[in-house]
Short mmCIF file of C-alpha atoms (C1' of nucleotides) in Angstrom, two decimals:
data_model
loop_
_atom_site.label_atom_id
_atom_site.label_comp_id
_atom_site.label_asym_id
_atom_site.label_seq_id
_atom_site.Cartn_x
_atom_site.Cartn_y
_atom_site.Cartn_z
CA MET A 9 -6.32 11.09 1.60
CA PRO A 10 -7.85 8.08 3.47
CA SER A 11 -5.48 5.39 4.62
CA SER A 12 -5.89 1.86 3.40
CA THR A 13 -7.17 0.92 6.81
CA VAL A 14 -9.92 3.45 6.38
CA GLU A 15 -10.69 2.20 2.90
CA ASN A 16 -10.87 -1.37 4.22
CA TYR A 17 -13.26 -0.53 6.93
CA LEU A 18 -15.60 1.35 4.59
CA LYS A 19 -15.53 -1.22 1.96
CA GLN A 20 -16.38 -4.00 4.39
CA ILE A 21 -19.11 -1.91 6.17
CA LEU A 22 -20.68 -1.32 2.69
CA LEU A 23 -20.65 -4.98 1.89
CA ILE A 24 -22.26 -5.91 5.16
CA THR A 25 -24.86 -3.16 4.65
CA LEU A 26 -25.76 -4.51 1.29
CA GLU A 27 -25.78 -8.05 2.35
CA ARG A 28 -28.15 -7.63 5.26
CA GLU A 29 -30.24 -4.90 3.63
CA GLU A 30 -30.02 -3.01 6.83
CA LYS A 31 -28.64 0.53 7.22
CA VAL A 32 -27.12 -0.01 10.70
CA VAL A 33 -24.14 -2.45 10.98
CA PRO A 34 -23.41 -3.85 14.55
CA MET A 35 -19.85 -3.68 15.72
CA GLY A 36 -19.46 -7.48 16.02
CA LEU A 37 -19.87 -7.99 12.29
CA ILE A 38 -17.22 -5.42 11.56
CA SER A 39 -14.60 -6.73 13.95
CA GLU A 40 -15.23 -10.29 12.69
CA SER A 41 -15.01 -9.52 9.02
CA LEU A 42 -11.95 -7.42 9.31
CA ASP A 43 -10.44 -9.75 11.82
CA VAL A 44 -9.73 -7.22 14.56
CA THR A 45 -10.65 -7.25 18.21
CA PRO A 46 -14.04 -5.62 19.09
CA GLY A 47 -12.33 -2.89 20.96
CA THR A 48 -10.42 -1.95 17.87
CA ALA A 49 -13.56 -1.79 15.80
CA THR A 50 -15.15 0.50 18.39
CA SER A 51 -12.27 2.88 18.48
CA MET A 52 -11.99 2.98 14.79
CA ALA A 53 -15.64 3.69 14.44
CA LYS A 54 -15.24 6.77 16.52
CA ASN A 55 -12.38 7.95 14.24
CA LEU A 56 -14.38 7.27 11.17
CA GLU A 57 -17.27 9.19 12.60
CA LYS A 58 -15.04 12.18 13.49
CA GLU A 59 -13.80 12.27 9.87
CA GLY A 60 -17.29 12.26 8.59
CA TRP A 61 -17.54 8.84 6.89
CA LEU A 62 -20.31 7.37 9.00
CA CYS A 63 -22.63 7.71 12.08
CA TYR A 64 -21.63 5.87 15.23
CA GLU A 65 -24.40 5.09 17.64
CA PRO A 66 -23.01 3.51 20.83
CA ARG A 67 -24.25 -0.05 21.42
CA ARG A 68 -26.14 -0.04 18.09
CA GLY A 69 -23.49 0.08 15.40
CA VAL A 70 -22.51 2.35 12.48
CA SER A 71 -24.29 3.46 9.35
CA LEU A 72 -22.58 4.90 6.32
CA LYS A 73 -22.89 8.57 5.43
CA PRO A 74 -22.96 9.49 1.71
CA ALA A 75 -19.21 10.14 1.77
CA GLY A 76 -18.48 6.70 3.27
CA ARG A 77 -20.85 4.90 0.99
CA LYS A 78 -19.23 6.55 -2.00
CA LEU A 79 -15.67 5.72 -0.90
CA GLY A 80 -16.76 2.15 -0.12
CA LEU A 81 -18.25 1.72 -3.53
CA ASN A 82 -15.17 3.09 -5.11
CA ILE A 83 -12.92 0.65 -3.31
CA LEU A 84 -15.30 -2.12 -4.43
CA ARG A 85 -14.94 -0.94 -7.98
CA ARG A 86 -11.19 -1.12 -7.68
CA HIS A 87 -11.35 -4.51 -6.18
CA ARG A 88 -13.49 -6.02 -8.84
CA LEU A 89 -11.87 -4.37 -11.79
CA LEU A 90 -8.50 -5.57 -10.53
CA GLU A 91 -9.82 -9.12 -9.99
CA THR A 92 -11.05 -8.98 -13.60
CA PHE A 93 -7.63 -7.82 -14.84
CA LEU A 94 -5.78 -10.49 -12.96
CA VAL A 95 -7.92 -13.26 -14.50
CA GLU A 96 -8.58 -11.89 -17.95
CA THR A 97 -5.23 -10.31 -18.77
CA LEU A 98 -2.64 -12.12 -16.57
CA GLY A 99 -4.44 -15.44 -16.43
CA LEU A 100 -4.20 -15.93 -12.68
CA ASP A 101 -6.36 -18.50 -11.03
CA TRP A 102 -9.88 -17.67 -9.96
CA SER A 103 -8.98 -18.75 -6.43
CA GLU A 104 -6.04 -16.55 -5.81
CA ILE A 105 -7.09 -13.18 -7.00
CA HIS A 106 -8.91 -11.99 -4.05
CA GLU A 107 -5.89 -11.55 -1.73
CA GLU A 108 -3.92 -9.90 -4.65
CA ALA A 109 -6.71 -7.48 -5.40
CA GLU A 110 -6.99 -6.69 -1.68
CA GLU A 111 -3.52 -5.22 -1.69
CA LEU A 112 -3.57 -3.54 -5.07
CA GLU A 113 -6.90 -1.80 -4.56
CA HIS A 114 -5.29 0.75 -2.20
CA ALA A 115 -2.35 1.53 -4.37
CA ILE A 116 -3.96 2.09 -7.74
CA SER A 117 -4.76 5.70 -8.72
CA GLU A 118 -8.12 6.80 -10.19
CA LYS A 119 -6.34 7.51 -13.43
CA VAL A 120 -4.74 4.10 -13.80
CA LEU A 121 -8.05 2.44 -12.83
CA GLU A 122 -9.92 4.22 -15.65
CA ARG A 123 -7.29 3.18 -18.15
CA LEU A 124 -7.55 -0.35 -16.90
CA ASP A 125 -11.31 -0.10 -17.18
CA ASP A 126 -10.93 0.94 -20.93
CA PHE A 127 -8.36 -1.81 -21.55
CA LEU A 128 -10.65 -4.44 -20.21
CA GLY A 129 -13.53 -3.17 -22.28
CA ARG A 130 -15.58 -1.79 -19.40
CA PRO A 131 -16.65 -5.10 -17.91
CA ARG A 132 -19.79 -5.08 -15.80
CA HIS A 133 -19.15 -8.10 -13.81
CA ASP A 134 -15.93 -9.61 -12.17
CA PRO A 135 -14.95 -13.23 -12.51
CA HIS A 136 -17.04 -14.26 -9.58
CA GLY A 137 -20.10 -12.81 -11.25
CA HIS A 138 -20.31 -9.74 -8.85
CA PRO A 139 -21.48 -6.41 -10.37
CA ILE A 140 -18.69 -3.76 -10.68
CA PRO A 141 -19.81 -0.34 -9.55
CA THR A 142 -19.56 2.37 -12.19
CA LYS A 143 -17.19 5.35 -11.92
CA GLY A 144 -20.19 7.36 -10.71
CA GLY A 145 -20.79 4.95 -7.89
CA VAL A 146 -23.82 2.99 -9.12
CA MET A 147 -24.12 -0.72 -8.72
CA GLN A 148 -27.15 -2.58 -10.02
CA ARG A 149 -28.40 -4.95 -7.34
CA LYS A 150 -30.44 -7.91 -8.74
CA LYS A 151 -32.17 -9.92 -6.17
CA SER A 152 -30.69 -13.25 -6.80
CA ARG A 153 -31.70 -16.34 -4.92
CA SER A 154 -29.36 -18.96 -3.43
CA LEU A 155 -29.14 -22.38 -5.01
CA VAL A 156 -29.95 -23.74 -1.53
CA GLY A 157 -33.51 -22.59 -1.81
CA CYS A 158 -34.18 -24.08 -5.16
CA LYS A 159 -36.78 -26.84 -5.61
CA GLU A 160 -36.31 -30.24 -7.14
CA GLY A 161 -36.52 -30.32 -10.93
CA LEU A 162 -35.75 -26.58 -11.36
CA SER A 163 -33.28 -25.32 -13.92
CA VAL A 164 -31.29 -22.24 -13.11
CA VAL A 165 -28.33 -20.08 -14.31
CA ILE A 166 -25.42 -19.28 -12.01
CA GLU A 167 -25.15 -15.60 -11.32
CA SER A 168 -22.28 -15.46 -8.93
CA ILE A 169 -20.24 -17.24 -6.34
CA ASP A 170 -20.53 -15.47 -2.97
CA ASP A 171 -17.38 -16.59 -1.16
CA GLN A 172 -13.75 -15.56 -1.43
CA GLU A 173 -12.37 -18.57 0.29
CA ARG A 174 -9.58 -20.19 -1.85
CA ASN A 175 -10.49 -23.72 -1.33
CA PHE A 176 -14.20 -23.22 -1.99
CA LEU A 177 -13.36 -21.44 -5.30
CA LYS A 178 -11.09 -24.33 -6.32
CA PHE A 179 -13.98 -26.73 -5.63
CA ALA A 180 -16.44 -24.58 -7.53
CA ARG A 181 -14.14 -24.31 -10.57
CA SER A 182 -13.37 -28.02 -10.58
CA ARG A 183 -17.13 -28.77 -10.73
CA HIS A 184 -17.70 -25.99 -13.37
CA LEU A 185 -19.76 -23.99 -11.03
CA LEU A 186 -19.07 -20.70 -12.73
CA PRO A 187 -21.15 -17.63 -13.56
CA GLY A 188 -23.32 -18.15 -16.56
CA LYS A 189 -23.37 -21.96 -16.30
CA LYS A 190 -26.84 -23.61 -16.45
CA ILE A 191 -27.57 -26.18 -13.80
CA LYS A 192 -30.52 -28.56 -12.98
CA ILE A 193 -31.57 -29.53 -9.43
CA LEU A 194 -32.05 -33.33 -9.75
CA SER A 195 -33.08 -33.99 -6.23
CA ARG A 196 -33.02 -32.57 -2.63
CA GLU A 197 -32.44 -34.54 0.51
CA GLU A 198 -33.62 -32.42 3.39
CA GLU A 199 -32.39 -34.96 5.94
CA ALA A 200 -28.93 -35.29 4.39
CA ASP A 201 -28.50 -31.45 4.07
CA ALA A 202 -27.55 -31.99 0.46
CA MET A 203 -28.89 -31.79 -3.06
CA GLU A 204 -27.96 -33.52 -6.26
CA ILE A 205 -27.31 -31.17 -9.21
CA ARG A 206 -26.07 -31.34 -12.81
CA VAL A 207 -24.14 -28.55 -14.59
CA GLU A 208 -25.15 -28.62 -18.21
CA GLY A 209 -23.02 -31.25 -20.15
CA LYS A 210 -21.31 -32.54 -17.10
CA MET A 211 -21.73 -35.39 -14.59
CA PRO A 212 -24.28 -35.02 -11.81
CA PHE A 213 -22.88 -34.73 -8.24
CA SER A 214 -24.17 -33.76 -4.91
CA ILE A 215 -23.53 -30.55 -2.90
CA GLY A 216 -24.20 -29.78 0.68
CA PHE A 217 -26.64 -27.06 1.69
CA GLU A 218 -23.74 -25.07 3.36
CA ALA A 219 -21.97 -24.87 0.01
CA ALA A 220 -25.17 -24.40 -2.03
CA ARG A 221 -25.96 -21.42 0.01
CA LYS A 222 -22.88 -19.59 -1.44
CA ILE A 223 -24.06 -20.04 -5.00
CA LEU A 224 -26.38 -17.38 -6.32
CA VAL A 225 -28.70 -18.15 -9.17
CA SER A 226 -31.42 -16.74 -11.35
CA VAL A 227 -34.32 -18.68 -12.77
CA MET B 30 7.35 -8.99 5.57
CA PRO B 31 8.98 -5.66 5.23
CA SER B 32 6.87 -2.62 5.30
CA SER B 33 6.74 -0.27 2.27
CA THR B 34 8.69 2.26 4.35
CA VAL B 35 11.51 -0.34 4.69
CA GLU B 36 11.16 -1.09 0.97
CA ASN B 37 11.53 2.55 0.04
CA TYR B 38 14.52 3.11 2.18
CA LEU B 39 16.40 0.12 0.68
CA LYS B 40 15.51 1.04 -2.87
CA GLN B 41 16.68 4.55 -2.34
CA ILE B 42 19.89 3.59 -0.65
CA LEU B 43 20.63 1.08 -3.53
CA LEU B 44 20.04 3.74 -6.08
CA ILE B 45 22.37 6.15 -4.28
CA THR B 46 25.00 3.50 -3.85
CA LEU B 47 24.95 2.66 -7.55
CA GLU B 48 24.97 6.33 -8.59
CA ARG B 49 27.98 7.26 -6.45
CA GLU B 50 29.82 3.95 -6.98
CA GLU B 51 30.57 4.06 -3.23
CA LYS B 52 29.50 1.38 -0.74
CA VAL B 53 28.81 3.82 2.15
CA VAL B 54 25.94 6.25 1.81
CA PRO B 55 25.86 9.33 4.12
CA MET B 56 22.76 10.00 6.06
CA GLY B 57 22.21 13.41 4.47
CA LEU B 58 21.62 11.88 0.94
CA ILE B 59 19.02 9.47 2.43
CA SER B 60 17.05 12.02 4.29
CA GLU B 61 17.13 14.25 1.28
CA SER B 62 16.07 11.77 -1.31
CA LEU B 63 13.29 10.34 0.82
CA ASP B 64 12.25 13.76 2.03
CA VAL B 65 12.40 13.10 5.72
CA THR B 66 14.29 14.99 8.44
CA PRO B 67 17.78 13.81 9.22
CA GLY B 68 16.84 12.60 12.56
CA THR B 69 14.28 10.34 11.10
CA ALA B 70 16.82 8.90 8.64
CA THR B 71 19.20 8.20 11.58
CA SER B 72 16.61 6.40 13.74
CA MET B 73 15.44 4.43 10.68
CA ALA B 74 18.92 3.38 9.88
CA LYS B 75 19.22 1.90 13.33
CA ASN B 76 16.16 -0.15 12.86
CA LEU B 77 17.21 -1.35 9.44
CA GLU B 78 20.47 -2.41 10.94
CA LYS B 79 18.74 -4.30 13.78
CA GLU B 80 16.63 -6.10 11.11
CA GLY B 81 19.83 -7.07 9.20
CA TRP B 82 19.29 -5.12 6.08
CA LEU B 83 22.40 -3.01 6.28
CA CYS B 84 25.31 -1.75 8.36
CA TYR B 85 25.06 1.62 10.17
CA GLU B 86 28.31 3.37 11.15
CA PRO B 87 27.58 6.53 13.18
CA ARG B 88 28.66 9.72 11.54
CA ARG B 89 29.73 7.87 8.37
CA GLY B 90 26.54 6.33 6.91
CA VAL B 91 25.08 3.01 5.95
CA SER B 92 26.15 0.32 3.61
CA LEU B 93 23.75 -2.41 2.28
CA LYS B 94 24.17 -6.01 3.31
CA PRO B 95 23.40 -8.74 0.81
CA ALA B 96 19.79 -8.94 2.08
CA GLY B 97 19.23 -5.32 1.78
CA ARG B 98 20.80 -5.14 -1.68
CA LYS B 99 18.63 -7.94 -2.85
CA LEU B 100 15.41 -6.45 -1.55
CA GLY B 101 16.37 -3.06 -3.05
CA LEU B 102 16.94 -4.66 -6.45
CA ASN B 103 13.65 -6.50 -6.20
CA ILE B 104 11.79 -3.18 -5.50
CA LEU B 105 13.60 -1.57 -8.40
CA ARG B 106 12.46 -4.54 -10.55
CA ARG B 107 8.91 -4.00 -9.50
CA HIS B 108 9.04 -0.33 -10.05
CA ARG B 109 10.44 -0.56 -13.59
CA LEU B 110 8.36 -3.34 -14.76
CA LEU B 111 5.31 -1.50 -13.53
CA GLU B 112 6.41 1.69 -15.33
CA THR B 113 6.76 -0.38 -18.55
CA PHE B 114 3.28 -1.83 -18.04
CA LEU B 115 1.78 1.63 -17.44
CA VAL B 116 3.23 3.01 -20.69
CA GLU B 117 3.11 0.01 -22.98
CA THR B 118 -0.17 -1.50 -21.97
CA LEU B 119 -2.30 1.25 -20.47
CA GLY B 120 -0.75 4.11 -22.57
CA LEU B 121 -0.06 6.52 -19.67
CA ASP B 122 2.21 9.36 -20.25
CA TRP B 123 5.91 8.94 -19.69
CA SER B 124 5.92 11.88 -17.23
CA GLU B 125 3.26 10.53 -14.88
CA ILE B 126 4.28 6.92 -14.39
CA HIS B 127 6.89 7.34 -11.75
CA GLU B 128 4.48 8.31 -8.97
CA GLU B 129 2.01 5.70 -9.89
CA ALA B 130 4.64 2.97 -9.88
CA GLU B 131 5.94 4.32 -6.60
CA GLU B 132 2.67 3.25 -4.94
CA LEU B 133 1.99 0.05 -6.82
CA GLU B 134 5.52 -1.44 -6.38
CA HIS B 135 4.69 -2.11 -2.68
CA ALA B 136 1.31 -3.81 -3.37
CA ILE B 137 2.16 -6.15 -6.08
CA SER B 138 2.95 -9.74 -5.30
CA GLU B 139 5.86 -11.74 -6.63
CA LYS B 140 3.43 -13.96 -8.42
CA VAL B 141 1.60 -11.22 -10.24
CA LEU B 142 4.85 -9.50 -11.04
CA GLU B 143 6.17 -12.61 -12.95
CA ARG B 144 2.94 -12.85 -14.81
CA LEU B 145 3.21 -9.21 -15.72
CA ASP B 146 6.72 -9.78 -16.87
CA ASP B 147 5.67 -12.58 -19.19
CA PHE B 148 2.73 -10.52 -20.47
CA LEU B 149 5.09 -7.63 -21.32
CA GLY B 150 7.55 -10.07 -23.08
CA ARG B 151 10.31 -9.85 -20.47
CA PRO B 152 11.50 -6.33 -21.25
CA ARG B 153 15.08 -5.45 -20.33
CA HIS B 154 14.55 -1.74 -20.03
CA ASP B 155 11.87 0.53 -18.76
CA PRO B 156 10.49 3.48 -20.72
CA HIS B 157 13.23 5.83 -19.41
CA GLY B 158 15.80 3.42 -20.67
CA HIS B 159 16.87 2.12 -17.33
CA PRO B 160 17.80 -1.52 -16.99
CA ILE B 161 15.23 -3.82 -15.25
CA PRO B 162 16.93 -6.13 -12.75
CA THR B 163 16.18 -9.84 -13.39
CA LYS B 164 14.18 -11.99 -11.11
CA GLY B 165 17.49 -13.25 -9.71
CA GLY B 166 18.57 -9.72 -8.78
CA VAL B 167 21.03 -9.04 -11.58
CA MET B 168 21.22 -5.62 -13.31
CA GLN B 169 23.59 -4.99 -16.05
CA ARG B 170 25.49 -1.70 -15.46
CA LYS B 171 26.71 -0.12 -18.66
CA LYS B 172 28.99 2.82 -17.93
CA SER B 173 27.19 5.37 -19.99
CA ARG B 174 28.41 8.96 -20.25
CA SER B 175 26.34 12.01 -19.92
CA LEU B 176 25.47 14.20 -22.90
CA VAL B 177 26.95 17.06 -21.01
CA GLY B 178 30.51 15.68 -21.49
CA CYS B 179 30.19 15.07 -25.28
CA LYS B 180 32.48 17.04 -27.69
CA GLU B 181 31.28 19.12 -30.63
CA GLY B 182 30.64 17.09 -33.73
CA LEU B 183 30.04 13.83 -31.93
CA SER B 184 27.06 11.55 -32.70
CA VAL B 185 25.63 9.51 -29.82
CA VAL B 186 22.58 7.40 -29.06
CA ILE B 187 20.33 8.19 -26.01
CA GLU B 188 20.53 5.33 -23.44
CA SER B 189 18.37 6.73 -20.69
CA ILE B 190 16.93 9.81 -19.12
CA ASP B 191 18.05 10.12 -15.60
CA ASP B 192 15.41 12.25 -13.91
CA GLN B 193 11.97 11.43 -12.68
CA GLU B 194 10.75 15.04 -12.53
CA ARG B 195 7.46 15.42 -14.45
CA ASN B 196 8.24 18.67 -16.18
CA PHE B 197 11.68 17.61 -17.33
CA LEU B 198 10.18 14.45 -18.79
CA LYS B 199 7.53 16.40 -20.61
CA PHE B 200 10.25 18.59 -22.06
CA ALA B 201 12.30 15.59 -22.98
CA ARG B 202 9.42 13.96 -24.88
CA SER B 203 8.44 17.12 -26.66
CA ARG B 204 11.93 17.39 -28.11
CA HIS B 205 12.11 13.69 -28.89
CA LEU B 206 14.86 13.06 -26.38
CA LEU B 207 13.89 9.35 -25.96
CA PRO B 208 15.91 6.18 -25.47
CA GLY B 209 17.32 4.85 -28.72
CA LYS B 210 17.22 8.20 -30.50
CA LYS B 211 20.35 9.32 -32.39
CA ILE B 212 21.58 12.81 -31.67
CA LYS B 213 24.49 14.98 -32.94
CA ILE B 214 26.25 17.70 -31.03
CA LEU B 215 26.33 20.64 -33.32
CA SER B 216 28.17 22.96 -30.97
CA ARG B 217 29.13 23.70 -27.44
CA GLU B 218 29.19 27.01 -25.78
CA GLU B 219 31.16 26.68 -22.48
CA GLU B 220 30.43 30.37 -21.50
CA ALA B 221 26.67 30.00 -22.14
CA ASP B 222 26.50 26.69 -20.25
CA ALA B 223 24.61 25.33 -23.31
CA MET B 224 25.07 23.17 -26.34
CA GLU B 225 23.21 22.97 -29.66
CA ILE B 226 22.10 19.43 -30.65
CA ARG B 227 19.90 17.82 -33.33
CA VAL B 228 17.82 14.73 -32.82
CA GLU B 229 17.88 12.71 -36.04
CA GLY B 230 15.20 13.98 -38.45
CA LYS B 231 14.26 16.90 -36.24
CA MET B 232 15.09 20.62 -35.92
CA PRO B 233 18.21 21.58 -34.00
CA PHE B 234 17.81 23.24 -30.63
CA SER B 235 19.88 24.21 -27.69
CA ILE B 236 20.00 22.58 -24.26
CA GLY B 237 21.63 23.83 -21.04
CA PHE B 238 24.39 21.89 -19.42
CA GLU B 239 22.08 21.24 -16.41
CA ALA B 240 19.62 19.44 -18.51
CA ALA B 241 22.14 17.76 -20.74
CA ARG B 242 23.63 16.19 -17.57
CA LYS B 243 20.52 14.12 -17.09
CA ILE B 244 20.72 12.56 -20.51
CA LEU B 245 22.82 9.45 -20.61
CA VAL B 246 24.27 8.37 -23.97
CA SER B 247 26.46 5.78 -25.65
CA VAL B 248 28.85 6.45 -28.52
"C1'" DG C 26 44.85 25.98 18.09
"C1'" DT C 27 40.82 28.17 18.35
"C1'" DT C 28 36.64 29.13 16.11
"C1'" DT C 29 33.08 28.57 12.81
"C1'" DT C 30 30.30 25.68 9.98
"C1'" DC C 31 27.97 21.79 8.70
"C1'" DA C 32 26.37 17.09 9.09
"C1'" DT C 33 24.67 14.03 12.26
"C1'" DT C 34 22.54 12.39 16.57
"C1'" DT C 35 19.62 12.70 20.55
"C1'" DT C 36 15.42 13.81 22.87
"C1'" DG C 37 10.72 14.31 23.67
"C1'" DA C 38 6.57 14.10 21.64
"C1'" DG C 39 2.68 12.98 18.29
"C1'" DT C 40 -0.18 10.07 14.92
"C1'" DG C 41 -2.66 6.00 13.50
"C1'" DT C 42 -3.57 1.53 14.37
"C1'" DT C 43 -3.56 -2.39 17.13
"C1'" DC C 44 -4.15 -5.67 21.26
"C1'" DA C 45 -5.53 -7.85 25.93
"C1'" DA C 46 -8.09 -7.53 29.63
"C1'" DA C 47 -11.26 -5.43 32.74
"C1'" DA C 48 -15.76 -2.84 33.01
"C1'" DT C 49 -20.38 -2.13 31.49
"C1'" DA C 50 -25.00 -2.42 28.98
"C1'" DT C 51 -28.70 -4.93 27.14
"C1'" DA C 52 -31.86 -8.63 26.18
"C1'" DG C 53 -34.00 -12.89 27.40
"C1'" DG C 54 -34.99 -16.79 30.57
"C1'" DG C 55 -35.89 -18.26 34.96
"C1'" DC D 3 -37.47 -8.92 38.94
"C1'" DC D 4 -33.21 -10.72 39.15
"C1'" DC D 5 -29.54 -13.16 36.80
"C1'" DT D 6 -26.92 -14.63 33.21
"C1'" DA D 7 -25.14 -14.70 28.58
"C1'" DT D 8 -23.64 -11.92 25.12
"C1'" DA D 9 -22.28 -7.67 22.65
"C1'" DT D 10 -19.92 -3.69 23.28
"C1'" DT D 11 -16.90 -0.21 25.42
"C1'" DT D 12 -13.05 1.46 28.16
"C1'" DT D 13 -8.40 1.49 29.58
"C1'" DG D 14 -3.60 1.18 29.22
"C1'" DA D 15 -0.07 -0.16 26.49
"C1'" DA D 16 2.60 -1.14 22.26
"C1'" DC D 17 4.59 -0.68 17.43
"C1'" DA D 18 6.26 1.75 13.36
"C1'" DC D 19 7.11 6.00 11.68
"C1'" DT D 20 7.43 10.87 11.94
"C1'" DC D 21 8.85 15.73 13.39
"C1'" DA D 22 11.08 19.98 15.74
"C1'" DA D 23 14.52 21.46 18.21
"C1'" DA D 24 18.56 21.06 21.13
"C1'" DA D 25 23.14 18.80 21.56
"C1'" DT D 26 27.21 16.83 19.68
"C1'" DG D 27 31.04 15.75 16.74
"C1'" DA D 28 34.25 16.57 13.02
"C1'" DA D 29 36.15 18.86 9.44
"C1'" DA D 30 37.42 23.39 7.47
"C1'" DA D 31 38.83 28.24 8.04
"C1'" DC D 32 41.17 31.35 10.31
#
DNA sequence: GTTTTCATTTTGAGTGTTCAAAATATAGGG
DNA sequence: CCCTATATTTTGAACACTCAAAATGAAAAC
């Protein structure tokens, strides 16, 4: 039975793999995202290789083997289902569910997870708009673009919010930047690193490129 | 923040303290109930003392300090609320919830726990009939007697089932031995170590003293 | 008052995970 | 081609928890 440390490494490596669309993940990204020193990530990578979860190529990085990918997806499923439960059923705030799910995902059994899935009505997306992998380990990956790349005048629908940071999520909710909402890009100011947008039915406001980058949309 | 190991030790020590109605808990009972070697229990007791949870008197045992008692009660609260949730909301079987709750109790935050408590309607007893400590750390202790000590002809109500063992719980449920059920003692056979009982509305059957001991009742 | 028995403690070691700091590769710029 | 900046690896140590097995203490049996 893999420890929660192992589970965290594999989940994070999976997320980085998907994000970069690149099989090999350099050690730096791992140590940074898990907040451990580089040396720790290296020694852990060797352990994970010995246990068959991934391949470790010195000075290049790691790449998930099928077993590691499967476990990573499974943890992601747990995480996202739990987040959904915390918001839908217990009414927790969008901005505080990540840390909670981070703990619970390692403690919940397969059996309880499936019951929870039933109870929630087998949702396909979590509250952030991220897809929930199926029990079989399948996760549909739609190529969504970031708000930051959208031209003036365009109307788009928010697909997901790609940041777990508390304060950013609070901001997003306060401006009604939620999955499913329609928004229009009123103007772009290249020099000011900002754009002006309007969420349907709300007041227009401006948002910096850095923040807009975290908002994924579909046309 | 106490580790789940610490939490487990304190919860178990609390349970033994309550059961024996004796402040000092000998090391043997601890190592047995947590399934660790005696040496491990001793060295852990020293750590727990250093951290202020309890007093350790060599060759006598440990006794909880207020902090340890409080944390123990808190873990017990988590455990029993989670068991209730697993049965009431997710429909898990009575006999399988103990192990599940055993894991989750260390991962759930205070905040989520209180939301869960609200969601469940602030139950006072878990599915086994055990009292759930309040948020403030109060647990009412009714002196209930065991079925094994009941005389022939007596009618009693089941208060709780004092065993977490899967197979025993399965047996109990199959015979409708559940908290709240009324039962009548039809006869006692001292020599046979068994008694014949009838659950209200069901067929009579006999139960050994060993099993009857685990069933707590009120007159 | 010895001896036996049983519970408990000590000792020495191992596992998994982590860090800080020193050593080493690799890629790019001069 | 060398030199520097950066990413990565190695080393040595620590922490929390665990075990097996030997040593000790205290109570019970003789």
